[in-house]
Coordinates of C-alpha atoms in Angstrom, one line a residue:
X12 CA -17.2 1.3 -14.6
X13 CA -17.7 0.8 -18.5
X14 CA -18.6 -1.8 -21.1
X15 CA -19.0 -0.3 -24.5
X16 CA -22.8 -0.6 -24.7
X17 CA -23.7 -0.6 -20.9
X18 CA -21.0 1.0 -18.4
X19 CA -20.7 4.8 -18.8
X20 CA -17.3 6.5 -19.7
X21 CA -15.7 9.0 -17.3
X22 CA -14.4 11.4 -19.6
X23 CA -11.8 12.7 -17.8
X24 CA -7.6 14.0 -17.3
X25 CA -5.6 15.1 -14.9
X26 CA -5.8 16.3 -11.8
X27 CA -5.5 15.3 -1.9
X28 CA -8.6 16.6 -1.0
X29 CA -10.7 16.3 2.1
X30 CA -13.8 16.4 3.4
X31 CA -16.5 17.0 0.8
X32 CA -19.5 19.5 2.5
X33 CA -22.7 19.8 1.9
X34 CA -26.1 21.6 3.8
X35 CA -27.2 19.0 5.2
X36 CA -26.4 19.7 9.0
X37 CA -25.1 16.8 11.4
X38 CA -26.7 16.0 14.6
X39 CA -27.8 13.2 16.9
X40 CA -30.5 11.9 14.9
X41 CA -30.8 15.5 13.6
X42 CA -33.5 16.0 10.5
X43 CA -32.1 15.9 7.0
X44 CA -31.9 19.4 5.3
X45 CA -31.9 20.9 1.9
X46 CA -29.5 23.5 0.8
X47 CA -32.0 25.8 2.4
X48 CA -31.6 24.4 5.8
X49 CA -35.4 24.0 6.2
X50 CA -36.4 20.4 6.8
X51 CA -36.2 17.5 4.0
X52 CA -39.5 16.8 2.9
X53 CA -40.4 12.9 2.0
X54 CA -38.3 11.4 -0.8
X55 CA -39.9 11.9 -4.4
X56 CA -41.0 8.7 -6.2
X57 CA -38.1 8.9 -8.8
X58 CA -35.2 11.3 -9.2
X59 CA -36.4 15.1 -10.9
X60 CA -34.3 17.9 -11.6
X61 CA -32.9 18.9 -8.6
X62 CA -31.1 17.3 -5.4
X63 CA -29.0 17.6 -2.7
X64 CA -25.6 19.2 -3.3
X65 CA -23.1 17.0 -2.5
X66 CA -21.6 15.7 0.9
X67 CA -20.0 13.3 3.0
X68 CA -20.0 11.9 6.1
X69 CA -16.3 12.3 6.7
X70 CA -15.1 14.9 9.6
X71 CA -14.5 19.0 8.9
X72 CA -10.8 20.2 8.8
X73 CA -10.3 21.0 12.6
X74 CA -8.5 24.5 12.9
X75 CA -6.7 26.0 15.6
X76 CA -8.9 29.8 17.2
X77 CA -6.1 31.8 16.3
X78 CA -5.7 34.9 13.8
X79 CA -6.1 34.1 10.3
X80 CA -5.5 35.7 6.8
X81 CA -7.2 34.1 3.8
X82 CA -5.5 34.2 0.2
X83 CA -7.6 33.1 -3.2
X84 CA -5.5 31.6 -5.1
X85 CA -7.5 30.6 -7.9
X86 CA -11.0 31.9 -9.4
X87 CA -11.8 30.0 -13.3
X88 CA -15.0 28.7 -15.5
X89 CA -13.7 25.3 -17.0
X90 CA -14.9 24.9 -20.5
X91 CA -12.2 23.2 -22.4
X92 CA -8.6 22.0 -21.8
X93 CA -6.9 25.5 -20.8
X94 CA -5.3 25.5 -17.6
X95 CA -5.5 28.3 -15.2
X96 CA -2.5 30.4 -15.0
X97 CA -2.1 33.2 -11.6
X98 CA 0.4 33.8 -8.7
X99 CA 0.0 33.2 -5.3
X100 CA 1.5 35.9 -2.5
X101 CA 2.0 34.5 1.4
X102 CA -0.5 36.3 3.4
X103 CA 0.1 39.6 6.0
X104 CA -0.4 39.5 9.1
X105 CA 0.0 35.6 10.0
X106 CA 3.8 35.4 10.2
X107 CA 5.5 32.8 8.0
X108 CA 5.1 29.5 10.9
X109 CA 2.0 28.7 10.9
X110 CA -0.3 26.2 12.9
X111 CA -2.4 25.5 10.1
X112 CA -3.0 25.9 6.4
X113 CA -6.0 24.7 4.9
X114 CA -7.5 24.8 1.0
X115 CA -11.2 25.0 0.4
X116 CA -12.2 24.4 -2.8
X117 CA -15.9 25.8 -3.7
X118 CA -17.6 24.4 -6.8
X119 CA -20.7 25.3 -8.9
X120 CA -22.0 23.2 -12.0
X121 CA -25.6 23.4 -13.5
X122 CA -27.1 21.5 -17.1
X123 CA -25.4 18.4 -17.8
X124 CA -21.8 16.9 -17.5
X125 CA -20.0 14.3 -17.0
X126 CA -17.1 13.7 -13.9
X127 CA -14.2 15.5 -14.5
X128 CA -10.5 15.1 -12.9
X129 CA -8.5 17.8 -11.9
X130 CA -5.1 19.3 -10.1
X131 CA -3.8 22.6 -8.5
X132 CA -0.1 23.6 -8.3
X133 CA 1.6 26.2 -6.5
X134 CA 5.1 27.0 -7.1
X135 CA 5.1 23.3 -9.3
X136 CA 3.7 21.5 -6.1
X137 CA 0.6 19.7 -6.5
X138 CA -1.5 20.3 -3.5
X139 CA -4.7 18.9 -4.6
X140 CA -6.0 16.4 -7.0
X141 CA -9.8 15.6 -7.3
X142 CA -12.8 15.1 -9.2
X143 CA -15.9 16.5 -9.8
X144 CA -19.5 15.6 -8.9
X145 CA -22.3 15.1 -11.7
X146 CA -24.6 18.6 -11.9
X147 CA -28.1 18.0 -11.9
X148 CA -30.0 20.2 -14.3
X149 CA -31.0 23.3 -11.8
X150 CA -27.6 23.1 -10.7
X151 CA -25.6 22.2 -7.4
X152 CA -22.7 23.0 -5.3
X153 CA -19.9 21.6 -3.1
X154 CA -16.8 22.4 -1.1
X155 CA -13.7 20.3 -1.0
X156 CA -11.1 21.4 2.4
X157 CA -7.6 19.7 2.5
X158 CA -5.1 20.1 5.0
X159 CA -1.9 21.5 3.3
X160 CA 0.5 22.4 6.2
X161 CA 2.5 19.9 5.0
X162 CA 3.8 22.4 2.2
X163 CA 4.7 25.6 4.6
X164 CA 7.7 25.6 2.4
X165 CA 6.6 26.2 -0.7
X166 CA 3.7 28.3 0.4
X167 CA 6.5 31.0 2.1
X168 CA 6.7 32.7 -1.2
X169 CA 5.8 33.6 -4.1
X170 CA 4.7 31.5 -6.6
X171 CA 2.8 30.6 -10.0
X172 CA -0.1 28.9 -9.6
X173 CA -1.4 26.0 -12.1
X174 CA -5.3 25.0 -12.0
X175 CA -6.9 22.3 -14.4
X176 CA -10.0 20.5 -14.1
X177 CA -10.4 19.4 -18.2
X178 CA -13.9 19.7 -19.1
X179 CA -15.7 19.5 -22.7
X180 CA -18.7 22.4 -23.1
X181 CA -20.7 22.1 -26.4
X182 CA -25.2 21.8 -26.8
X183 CA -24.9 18.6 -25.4
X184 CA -23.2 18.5 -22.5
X185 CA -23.6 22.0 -21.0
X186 CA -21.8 22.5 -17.7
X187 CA -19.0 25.0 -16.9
X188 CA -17.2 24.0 -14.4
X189 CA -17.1 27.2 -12.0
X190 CA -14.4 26.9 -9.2
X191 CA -12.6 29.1 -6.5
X192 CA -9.7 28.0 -4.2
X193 CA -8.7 29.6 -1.2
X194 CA -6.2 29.3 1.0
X195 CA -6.7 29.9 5.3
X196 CA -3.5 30.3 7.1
X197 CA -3.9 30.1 10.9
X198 CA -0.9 32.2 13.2
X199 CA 0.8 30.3 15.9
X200 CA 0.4 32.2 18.9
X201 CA 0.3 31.9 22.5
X202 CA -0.3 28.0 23.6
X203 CA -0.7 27.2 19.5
X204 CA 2.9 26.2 18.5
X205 CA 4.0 26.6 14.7
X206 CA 3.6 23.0 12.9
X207 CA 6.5 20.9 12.1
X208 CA 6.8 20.9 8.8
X209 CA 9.0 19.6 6.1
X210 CA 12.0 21.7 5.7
X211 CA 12.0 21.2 1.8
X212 CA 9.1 20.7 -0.6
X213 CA 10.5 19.1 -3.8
X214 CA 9.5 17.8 -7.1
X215 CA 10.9 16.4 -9.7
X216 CA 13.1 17.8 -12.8
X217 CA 11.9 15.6 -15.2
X218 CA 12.6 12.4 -13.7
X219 CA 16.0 13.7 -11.7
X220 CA 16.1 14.6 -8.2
X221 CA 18.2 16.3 -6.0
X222 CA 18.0 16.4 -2.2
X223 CA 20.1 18.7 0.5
X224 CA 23.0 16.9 1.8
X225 CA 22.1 16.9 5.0
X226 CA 18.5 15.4 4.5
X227 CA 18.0 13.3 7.6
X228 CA 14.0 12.2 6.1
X229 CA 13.2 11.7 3.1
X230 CA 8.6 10.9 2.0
X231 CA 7.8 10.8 -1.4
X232 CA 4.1 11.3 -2.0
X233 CA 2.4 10.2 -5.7
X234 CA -0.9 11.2 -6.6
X235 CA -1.6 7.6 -8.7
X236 CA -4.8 7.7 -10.6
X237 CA -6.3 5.3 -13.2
X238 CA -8.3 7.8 -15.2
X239 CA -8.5 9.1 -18.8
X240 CA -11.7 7.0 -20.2
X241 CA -9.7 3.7 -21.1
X242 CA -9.8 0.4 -19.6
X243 CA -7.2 1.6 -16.6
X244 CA -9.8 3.5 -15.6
X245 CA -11.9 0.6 -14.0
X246 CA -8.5 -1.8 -14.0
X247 CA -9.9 -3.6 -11.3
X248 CA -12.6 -5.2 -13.4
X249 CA -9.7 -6.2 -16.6
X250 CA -9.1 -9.9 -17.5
X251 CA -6.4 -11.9 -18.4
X252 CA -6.0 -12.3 -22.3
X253 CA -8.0 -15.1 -24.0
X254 CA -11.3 -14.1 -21.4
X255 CA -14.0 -13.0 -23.8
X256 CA -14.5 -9.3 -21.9
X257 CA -14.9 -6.0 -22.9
X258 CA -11.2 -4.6 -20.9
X259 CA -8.0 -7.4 -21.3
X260 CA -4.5 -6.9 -19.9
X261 CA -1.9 -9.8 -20.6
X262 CA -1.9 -10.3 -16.3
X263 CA -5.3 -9.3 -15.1
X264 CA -6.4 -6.9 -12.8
X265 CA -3.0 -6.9 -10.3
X266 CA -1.6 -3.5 -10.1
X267 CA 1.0 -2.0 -8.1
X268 CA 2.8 1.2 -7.8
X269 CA 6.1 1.1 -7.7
X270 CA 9.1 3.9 -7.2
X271 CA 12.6 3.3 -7.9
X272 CA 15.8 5.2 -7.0
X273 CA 18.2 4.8 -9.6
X274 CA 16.3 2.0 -11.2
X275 CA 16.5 -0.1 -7.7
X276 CA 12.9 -0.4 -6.2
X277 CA 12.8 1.7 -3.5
X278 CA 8.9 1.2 -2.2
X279 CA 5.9 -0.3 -3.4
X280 CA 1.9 0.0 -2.9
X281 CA -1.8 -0.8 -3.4
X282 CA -3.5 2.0 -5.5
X283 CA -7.1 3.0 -4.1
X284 CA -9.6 1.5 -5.7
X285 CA -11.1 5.1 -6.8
X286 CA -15.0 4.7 -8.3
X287 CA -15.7 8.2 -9.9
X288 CA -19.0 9.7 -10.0
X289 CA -20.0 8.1 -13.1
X290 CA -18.6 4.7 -11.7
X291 CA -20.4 1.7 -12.1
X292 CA -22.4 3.0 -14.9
X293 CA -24.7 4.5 -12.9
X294 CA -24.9 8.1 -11.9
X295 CA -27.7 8.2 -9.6
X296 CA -25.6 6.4 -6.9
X297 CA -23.5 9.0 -6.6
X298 CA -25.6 12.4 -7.0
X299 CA -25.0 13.2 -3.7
X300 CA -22.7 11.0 -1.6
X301 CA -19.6 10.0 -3.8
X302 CA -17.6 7.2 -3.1
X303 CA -14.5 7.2 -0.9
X304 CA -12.2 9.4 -2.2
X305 CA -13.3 10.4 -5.6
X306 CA -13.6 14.4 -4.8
X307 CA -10.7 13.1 -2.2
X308 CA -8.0 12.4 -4.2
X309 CA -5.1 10.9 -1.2
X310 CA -1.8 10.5 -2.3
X311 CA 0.5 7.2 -2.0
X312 CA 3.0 7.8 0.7
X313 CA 7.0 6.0 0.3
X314 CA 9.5 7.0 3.2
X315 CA 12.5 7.0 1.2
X316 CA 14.9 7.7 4.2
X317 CA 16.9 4.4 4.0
X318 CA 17.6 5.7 0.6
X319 CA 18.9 9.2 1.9
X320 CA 22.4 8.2 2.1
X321 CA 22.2 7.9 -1.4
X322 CA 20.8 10.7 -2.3
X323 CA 22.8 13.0 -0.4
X324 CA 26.0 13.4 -2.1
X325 CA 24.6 16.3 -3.9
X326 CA 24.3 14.7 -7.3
X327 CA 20.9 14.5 -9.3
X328 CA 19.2 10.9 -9.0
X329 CA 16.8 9.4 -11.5
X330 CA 12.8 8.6 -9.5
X331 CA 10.6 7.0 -11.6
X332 CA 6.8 6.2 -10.9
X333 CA 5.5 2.9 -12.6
X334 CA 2.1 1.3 -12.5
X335 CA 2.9 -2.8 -12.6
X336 CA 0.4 -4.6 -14.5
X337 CA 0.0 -1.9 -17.1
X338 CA 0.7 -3.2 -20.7
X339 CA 3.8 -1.3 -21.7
X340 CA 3.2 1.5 -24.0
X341 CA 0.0 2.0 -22.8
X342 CA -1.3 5.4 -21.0
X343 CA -4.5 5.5 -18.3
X344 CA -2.3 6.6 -15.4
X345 CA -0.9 9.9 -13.5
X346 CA 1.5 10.0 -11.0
X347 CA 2.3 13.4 -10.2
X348 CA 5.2 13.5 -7.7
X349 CA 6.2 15.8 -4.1
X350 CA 9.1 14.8 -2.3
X351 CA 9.0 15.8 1.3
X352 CA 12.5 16.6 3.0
X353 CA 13.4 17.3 6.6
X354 CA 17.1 18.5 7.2
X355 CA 20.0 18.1 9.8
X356 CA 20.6 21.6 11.2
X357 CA 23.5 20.2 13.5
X358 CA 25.3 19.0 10.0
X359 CA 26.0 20.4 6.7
X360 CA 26.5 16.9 5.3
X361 CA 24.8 13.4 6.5
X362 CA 26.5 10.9 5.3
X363 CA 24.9 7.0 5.3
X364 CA 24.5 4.1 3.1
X365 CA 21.3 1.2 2.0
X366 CA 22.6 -1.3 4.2
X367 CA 19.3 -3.7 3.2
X368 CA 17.3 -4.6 0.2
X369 CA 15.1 -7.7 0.2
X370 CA 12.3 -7.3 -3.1
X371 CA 10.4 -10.1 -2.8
X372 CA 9.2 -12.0 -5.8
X373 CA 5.6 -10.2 -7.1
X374 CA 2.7 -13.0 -7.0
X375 CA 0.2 -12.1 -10.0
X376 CA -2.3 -15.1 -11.0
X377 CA -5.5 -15.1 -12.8
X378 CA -7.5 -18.1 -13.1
X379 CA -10.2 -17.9 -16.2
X380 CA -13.1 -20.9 -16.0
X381 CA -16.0 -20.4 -18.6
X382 CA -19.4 -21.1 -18.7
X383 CA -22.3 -19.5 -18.7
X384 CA -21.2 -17.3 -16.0
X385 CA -17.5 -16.7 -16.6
X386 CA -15.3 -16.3 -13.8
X387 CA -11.8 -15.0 -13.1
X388 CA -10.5 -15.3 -9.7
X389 CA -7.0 -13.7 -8.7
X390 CA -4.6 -13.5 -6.5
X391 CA -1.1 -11.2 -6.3
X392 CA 1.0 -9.9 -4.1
X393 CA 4.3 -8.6 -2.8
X394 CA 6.7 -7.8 -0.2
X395 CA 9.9 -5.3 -0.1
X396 CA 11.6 -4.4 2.9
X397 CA 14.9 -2.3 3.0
X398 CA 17.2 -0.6 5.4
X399 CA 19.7 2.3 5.4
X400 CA 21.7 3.7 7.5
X401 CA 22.6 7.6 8.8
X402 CA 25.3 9.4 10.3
X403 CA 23.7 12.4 12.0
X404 CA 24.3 14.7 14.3
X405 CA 22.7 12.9 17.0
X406 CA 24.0 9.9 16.5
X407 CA 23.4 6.8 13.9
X408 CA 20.0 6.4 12.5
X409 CA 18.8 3.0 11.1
X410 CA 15.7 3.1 9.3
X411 CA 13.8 0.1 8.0
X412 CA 10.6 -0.1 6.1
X413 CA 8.8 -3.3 5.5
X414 CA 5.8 -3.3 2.7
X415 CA 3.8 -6.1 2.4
X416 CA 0.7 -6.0 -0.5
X417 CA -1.8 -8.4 -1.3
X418 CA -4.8 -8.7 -3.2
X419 CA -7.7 -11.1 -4.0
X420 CA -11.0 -10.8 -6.5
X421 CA -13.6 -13.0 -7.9
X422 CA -14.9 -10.9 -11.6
X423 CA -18.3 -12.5 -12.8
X424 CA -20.4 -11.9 -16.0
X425 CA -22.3 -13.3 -18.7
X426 CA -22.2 -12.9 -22.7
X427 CA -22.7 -9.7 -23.2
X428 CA -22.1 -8.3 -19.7
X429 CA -25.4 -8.1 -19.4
X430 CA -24.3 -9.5 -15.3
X431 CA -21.0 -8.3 -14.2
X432 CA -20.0 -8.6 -10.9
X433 CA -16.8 -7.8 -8.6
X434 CA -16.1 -8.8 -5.2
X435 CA -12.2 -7.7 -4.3
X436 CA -9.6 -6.8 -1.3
X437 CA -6.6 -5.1 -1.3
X438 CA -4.2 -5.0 1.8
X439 CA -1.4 -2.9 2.1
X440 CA 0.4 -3.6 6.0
X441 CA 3.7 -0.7 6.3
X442 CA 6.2 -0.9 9.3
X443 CA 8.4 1.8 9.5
X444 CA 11.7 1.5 12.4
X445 CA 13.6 4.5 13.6
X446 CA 16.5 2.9 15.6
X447 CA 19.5 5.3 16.9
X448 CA 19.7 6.3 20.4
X449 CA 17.0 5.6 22.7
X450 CA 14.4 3.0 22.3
X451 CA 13.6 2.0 19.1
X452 CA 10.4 3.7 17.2
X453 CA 7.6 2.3 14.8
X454 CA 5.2 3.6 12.9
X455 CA 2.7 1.0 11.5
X456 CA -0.4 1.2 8.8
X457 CA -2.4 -1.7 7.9
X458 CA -4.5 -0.3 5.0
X459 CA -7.5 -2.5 3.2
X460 CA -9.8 -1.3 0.5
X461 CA -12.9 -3.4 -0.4
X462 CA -15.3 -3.7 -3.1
X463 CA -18.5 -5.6 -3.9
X464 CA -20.5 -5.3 -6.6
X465 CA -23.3 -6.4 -9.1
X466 CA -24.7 -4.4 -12.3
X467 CA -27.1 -6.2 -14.3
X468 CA -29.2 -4.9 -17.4
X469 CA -32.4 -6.3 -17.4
X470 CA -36.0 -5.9 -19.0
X471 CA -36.9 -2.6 -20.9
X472 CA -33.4 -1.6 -20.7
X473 CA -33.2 -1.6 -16.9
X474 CA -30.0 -1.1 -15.0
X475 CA -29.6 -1.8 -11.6
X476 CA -26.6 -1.5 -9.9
X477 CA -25.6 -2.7 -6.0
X478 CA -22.6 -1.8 -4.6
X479 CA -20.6 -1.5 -1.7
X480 CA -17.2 0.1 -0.6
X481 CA -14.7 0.0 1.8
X482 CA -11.7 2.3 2.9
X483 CA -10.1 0.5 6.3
X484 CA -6.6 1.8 8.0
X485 CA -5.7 0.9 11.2
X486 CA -2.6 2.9 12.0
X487 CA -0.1 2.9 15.4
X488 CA 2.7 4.8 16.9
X489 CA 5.1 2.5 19.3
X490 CA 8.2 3.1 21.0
X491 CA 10.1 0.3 23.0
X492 CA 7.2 -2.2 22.5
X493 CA 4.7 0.1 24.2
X494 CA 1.7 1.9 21.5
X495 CA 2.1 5.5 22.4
X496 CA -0.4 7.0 19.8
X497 CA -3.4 5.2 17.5
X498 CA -6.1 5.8 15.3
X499 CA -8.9 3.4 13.5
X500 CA -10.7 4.9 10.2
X501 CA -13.5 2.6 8.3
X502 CA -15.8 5.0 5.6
X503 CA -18.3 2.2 4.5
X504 CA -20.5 3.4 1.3
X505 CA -23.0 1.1 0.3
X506 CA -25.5 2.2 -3.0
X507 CA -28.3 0.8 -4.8
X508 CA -29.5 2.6 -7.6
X509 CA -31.5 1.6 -10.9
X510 CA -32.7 3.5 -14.5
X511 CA -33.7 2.9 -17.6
X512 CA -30.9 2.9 -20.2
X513 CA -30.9 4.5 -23.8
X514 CA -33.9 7.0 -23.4
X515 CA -33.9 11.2 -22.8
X516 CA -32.7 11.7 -19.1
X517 CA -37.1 12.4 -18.3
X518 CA -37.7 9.1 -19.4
X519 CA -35.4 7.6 -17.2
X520 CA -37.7 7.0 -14.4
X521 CA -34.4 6.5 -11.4
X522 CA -34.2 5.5 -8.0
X523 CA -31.8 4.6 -5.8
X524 CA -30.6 5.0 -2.7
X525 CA -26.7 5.5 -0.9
X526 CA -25.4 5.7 2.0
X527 CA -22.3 6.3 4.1
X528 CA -20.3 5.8 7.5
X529 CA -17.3 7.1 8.7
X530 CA -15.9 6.3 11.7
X531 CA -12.4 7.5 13.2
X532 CA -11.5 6.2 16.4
X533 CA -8.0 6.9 18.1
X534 CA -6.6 8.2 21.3
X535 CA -7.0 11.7 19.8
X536 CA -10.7 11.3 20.0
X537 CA -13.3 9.8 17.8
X538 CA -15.9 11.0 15.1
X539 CA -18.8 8.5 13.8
X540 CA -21.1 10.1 11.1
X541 CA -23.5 8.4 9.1
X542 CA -25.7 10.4 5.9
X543 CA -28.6 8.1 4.2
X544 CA -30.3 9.4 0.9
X545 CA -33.0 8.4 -1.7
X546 CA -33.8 9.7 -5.0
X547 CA -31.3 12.7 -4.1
X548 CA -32.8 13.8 -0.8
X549 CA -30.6 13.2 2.5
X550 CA -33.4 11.1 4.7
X551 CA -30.8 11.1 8.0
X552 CA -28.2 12.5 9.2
X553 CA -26.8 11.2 12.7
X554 CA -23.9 12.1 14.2
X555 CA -22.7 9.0 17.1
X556 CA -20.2 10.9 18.7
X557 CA -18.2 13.8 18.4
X558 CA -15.6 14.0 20.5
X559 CA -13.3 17.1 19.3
X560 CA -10.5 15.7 16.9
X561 CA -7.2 17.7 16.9
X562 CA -6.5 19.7 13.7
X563 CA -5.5 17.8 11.0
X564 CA -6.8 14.5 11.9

């Protein structure tokens, strides 16, 4: 979050990570620990020099006990804008169907710089996007693992390999940005079955695609972030023109993103809500637990299969990524692109057709009432749901998807921002129908993201900030009416953090204090984790319960 004399600037580019881990050890009630592993002493009366490396409370990659073969794929110092360039080679001694991959990402950072954004691409695939924690001045380090089975495909052979986490390295801000990615790949053997994968992993030639002819599923995934320093950065907190704020867009703080298949709008959905580790002007809240996804960087999922009748008469089709509610012309946003195929192996060609397309009319108003606390309250919205047809070898396939978005905010602050306060939903319910032979199948996702915050600059230059987050999904697997499969996920982060603006970082005299839950309940088991801190020292640590989670939960 920004304002150009009180909310700091994330100076940052281009970059789905998992969970973030730290030293601190989980346990029932278990004692907080520093990187060490000896036990936490008593918080320290303000922030120093040194504190906990990062971490979160959100569950390890589960992996399955079979052989494994590790690749690095990466090993750079960031100091400027030059990307990475290496190979990758599959691995020995796995085989080729594996049960599991999984990237780890292992950080280092010491002096001072800001959050930076980042991406890695094998073969032209981008398998992880993220950002980078804040280094305190002795230094710290962290550990990002994503599941990446999803892109067996690509990972098969040889490939170039693209890293980038932009940083700027000069006497004042000091940290290089030392990173190493690895790759595990887990065998399938014995009772441990090979995953089922995507039979293709695609991107883009420009903005043209072309699918196999017999592509009987068709996911695109897009990697949207608001980044780059400007207002779209912190779009949740813009204004309608004629509102007397620092960030205006001509319709407010509505965003959307939207893909279209030859120009017809093929899927829409709510972009996360990502606050960086600079967010909110204020640091110190996220020194060592960062908000919901910012080192977690999850991509938007479309199912494009009603679509795949379209697409698969072997010409190239044009995909475009928009943001709506971005003024035209103007640049804050990424939207990197994978397309994820599975094939007919009965046919050589699956023939089908978009036999529905109902867009719904987008609902985008801001309200603007002055005074001496000015106020805009919003509310948008939209719905799409379209059907296609297949002809495969196992019969007709009708697939539907039904998308329904909504959003709502109240955005307070006073002349000169010294108040400004956000309070905001998002909702993003998905419905996706499989109907050919046998009973019907649905997959369903009811996603909300919440925020609710206050940051107010007060005497002597103080700036406290309270804030709290929300990442909610709800997700179910049903066939003929009956739920064969669910899952519940709410990571809760709530901060509270304050400093003295404007003087050396030793005059700055900070407190605060974070913390996070993250519960996952389903029928595959459950994990409940909560991490507390204060002035950079974990103070608990509890795990609830820890029933063992299948791999890649």
């Amino acid at each position: 979050m920004r304002r150009p004399h009180v909310m700091g600037m994330l100076l940052a580019l281009v970059l789905a990570a998992l969970p973030v881990t730290g030293a601190g050890r989980a346990g029932a009630a278990a004692p907080a620990t520093h990187r060490t592993g000896t036990p936490a002493a008593e918080p320290p009366p303000e922030f120093g020099s040194d504190w906990h490396d990062p971490v979160t409370a959100a569950p390890p990659v589960t992996a399955p006990g079979t052989r494994s073969c590790e690749v690095k794929v990466a090993h750079a110092q960031f100091r400027d804008f030059t990307p990475y360039k290496g190979a990758y080679t599959p691995p020995k001694g796995c085989g080729d169907r594996w049960s599991k991959v999984v990237l780890r990402l292992e950080g280092k950072v010491a002096g001072r710089q800001y959050d930076r954004l980042g991406h890695l691409r094998i073969g032209g695939v981008e398998i992880l996007r993220t950002s980078t924690p804040q280094p305190s001045p002795d230094g710290i380090t962290w550990s990002v693992e994503k599941d990446v089975t999803r892109y067996s495909e690509t990972l098969r052979g040889a490939q170039p390999v693209e890293m980038l986490i932009g940083n700027v390295v000069n006497e004042t801000y000091t940290g290089v940005i030392d990173v190493e990615a690895t790759l595990t790949f887990y065998a399938a053997e014995g009772r441990t079955r090979p995953a089922d994968t995507p039979d293709r992993v695609l991107t883009l030639d420009g903005e043209w695609l072309t699918t196999p002819r017999n592509s009987e599923r068709v996911v695109a995934e897009v990697y949207a972030t608001g980044s780059g320093g400007g207002c779209e950065e912190y779009w949740y907190l813009s204004v309608p023109d004629g509102a007397p704020y620092s960030c205006r867009t001509p319709d407010g703080p509505y965003r959307e993103v939207q893909i279209t298949v030859d120009g017809q709008l093929a899927g829409i959905a709510a972009p996360f809500p990502t606050v960086w580790t600079g967010g909110w002007s204020n640091p110190f809240l996220w020194y060592v637990i960062p908000g919901p996804r910012a080192l977690d960087v999850k991509p938007v999922q479309y199912d494009l299969t009603p679509f795949a009748g379209l697409l698969n008469d072997g010409r190239p089709h044009r995909v475009e990524v928009s943001v709506l509610g971005v003024p035209e012309g103007q640049a804050g946003w990424s939207t990197p692109v994978n397309v994820l195929v599975w094939q007919d192996r009965g046919s050589e060609v699956v023939t089908g057709a978009l036999t529905r397309h109902h867009n719904g009319v987008p609902a985008n108003a801001s309200t603007y009432t002055p005074g001496s606390e000015h106020r805009v309250d919003t509310r948008g919205g939209h719905r799409l749901t379209v059907s296609g047809r297949l002809n495969t070898s196992h019969g007709r396939v009708v697939t539907t998807v039904d998308r329904t978005l909504a959003h709502t905010s109240v955005h307070r602050w006073t002349d000169g921002e010294n108040l400004d306060a956000l309070k905001a939903t998002w909702t993003d319910r998905e419905r996706v129908t499989t109907d050919g032979r046998g009973p019907a199948t649905a997959v369903r996702a009811h996603r909300a993201y919440t925020m609710d915050g206050t940051t107010t600059l007060g005497a002597g230059d103080r700036l406290r900030t309270v804030l709290a987050l929300g990442d909610r999904a709800d997700t179910a697997v049903e066939r003929a009416g009956k739920r064969l499969s669910w899952s519940r996920l709410d990571d809760a982060y709530e901060g509270d953090a304050t400093y003295t603006t404007n003087v050396p970082r030793d005059q700055r005299h900070a407190v605060g204090t974070s913390s996070e839950r993250y519960r996952l309940y389903g029928t595959a088991g459950c994990h409940d984790r909560t991490v507390e801190t204060a002035q950079g020292t974990v103070t608990r640590d509890r795990l609830r319960c820890g029933r063992k989670l299948p791999a890649g939960m």
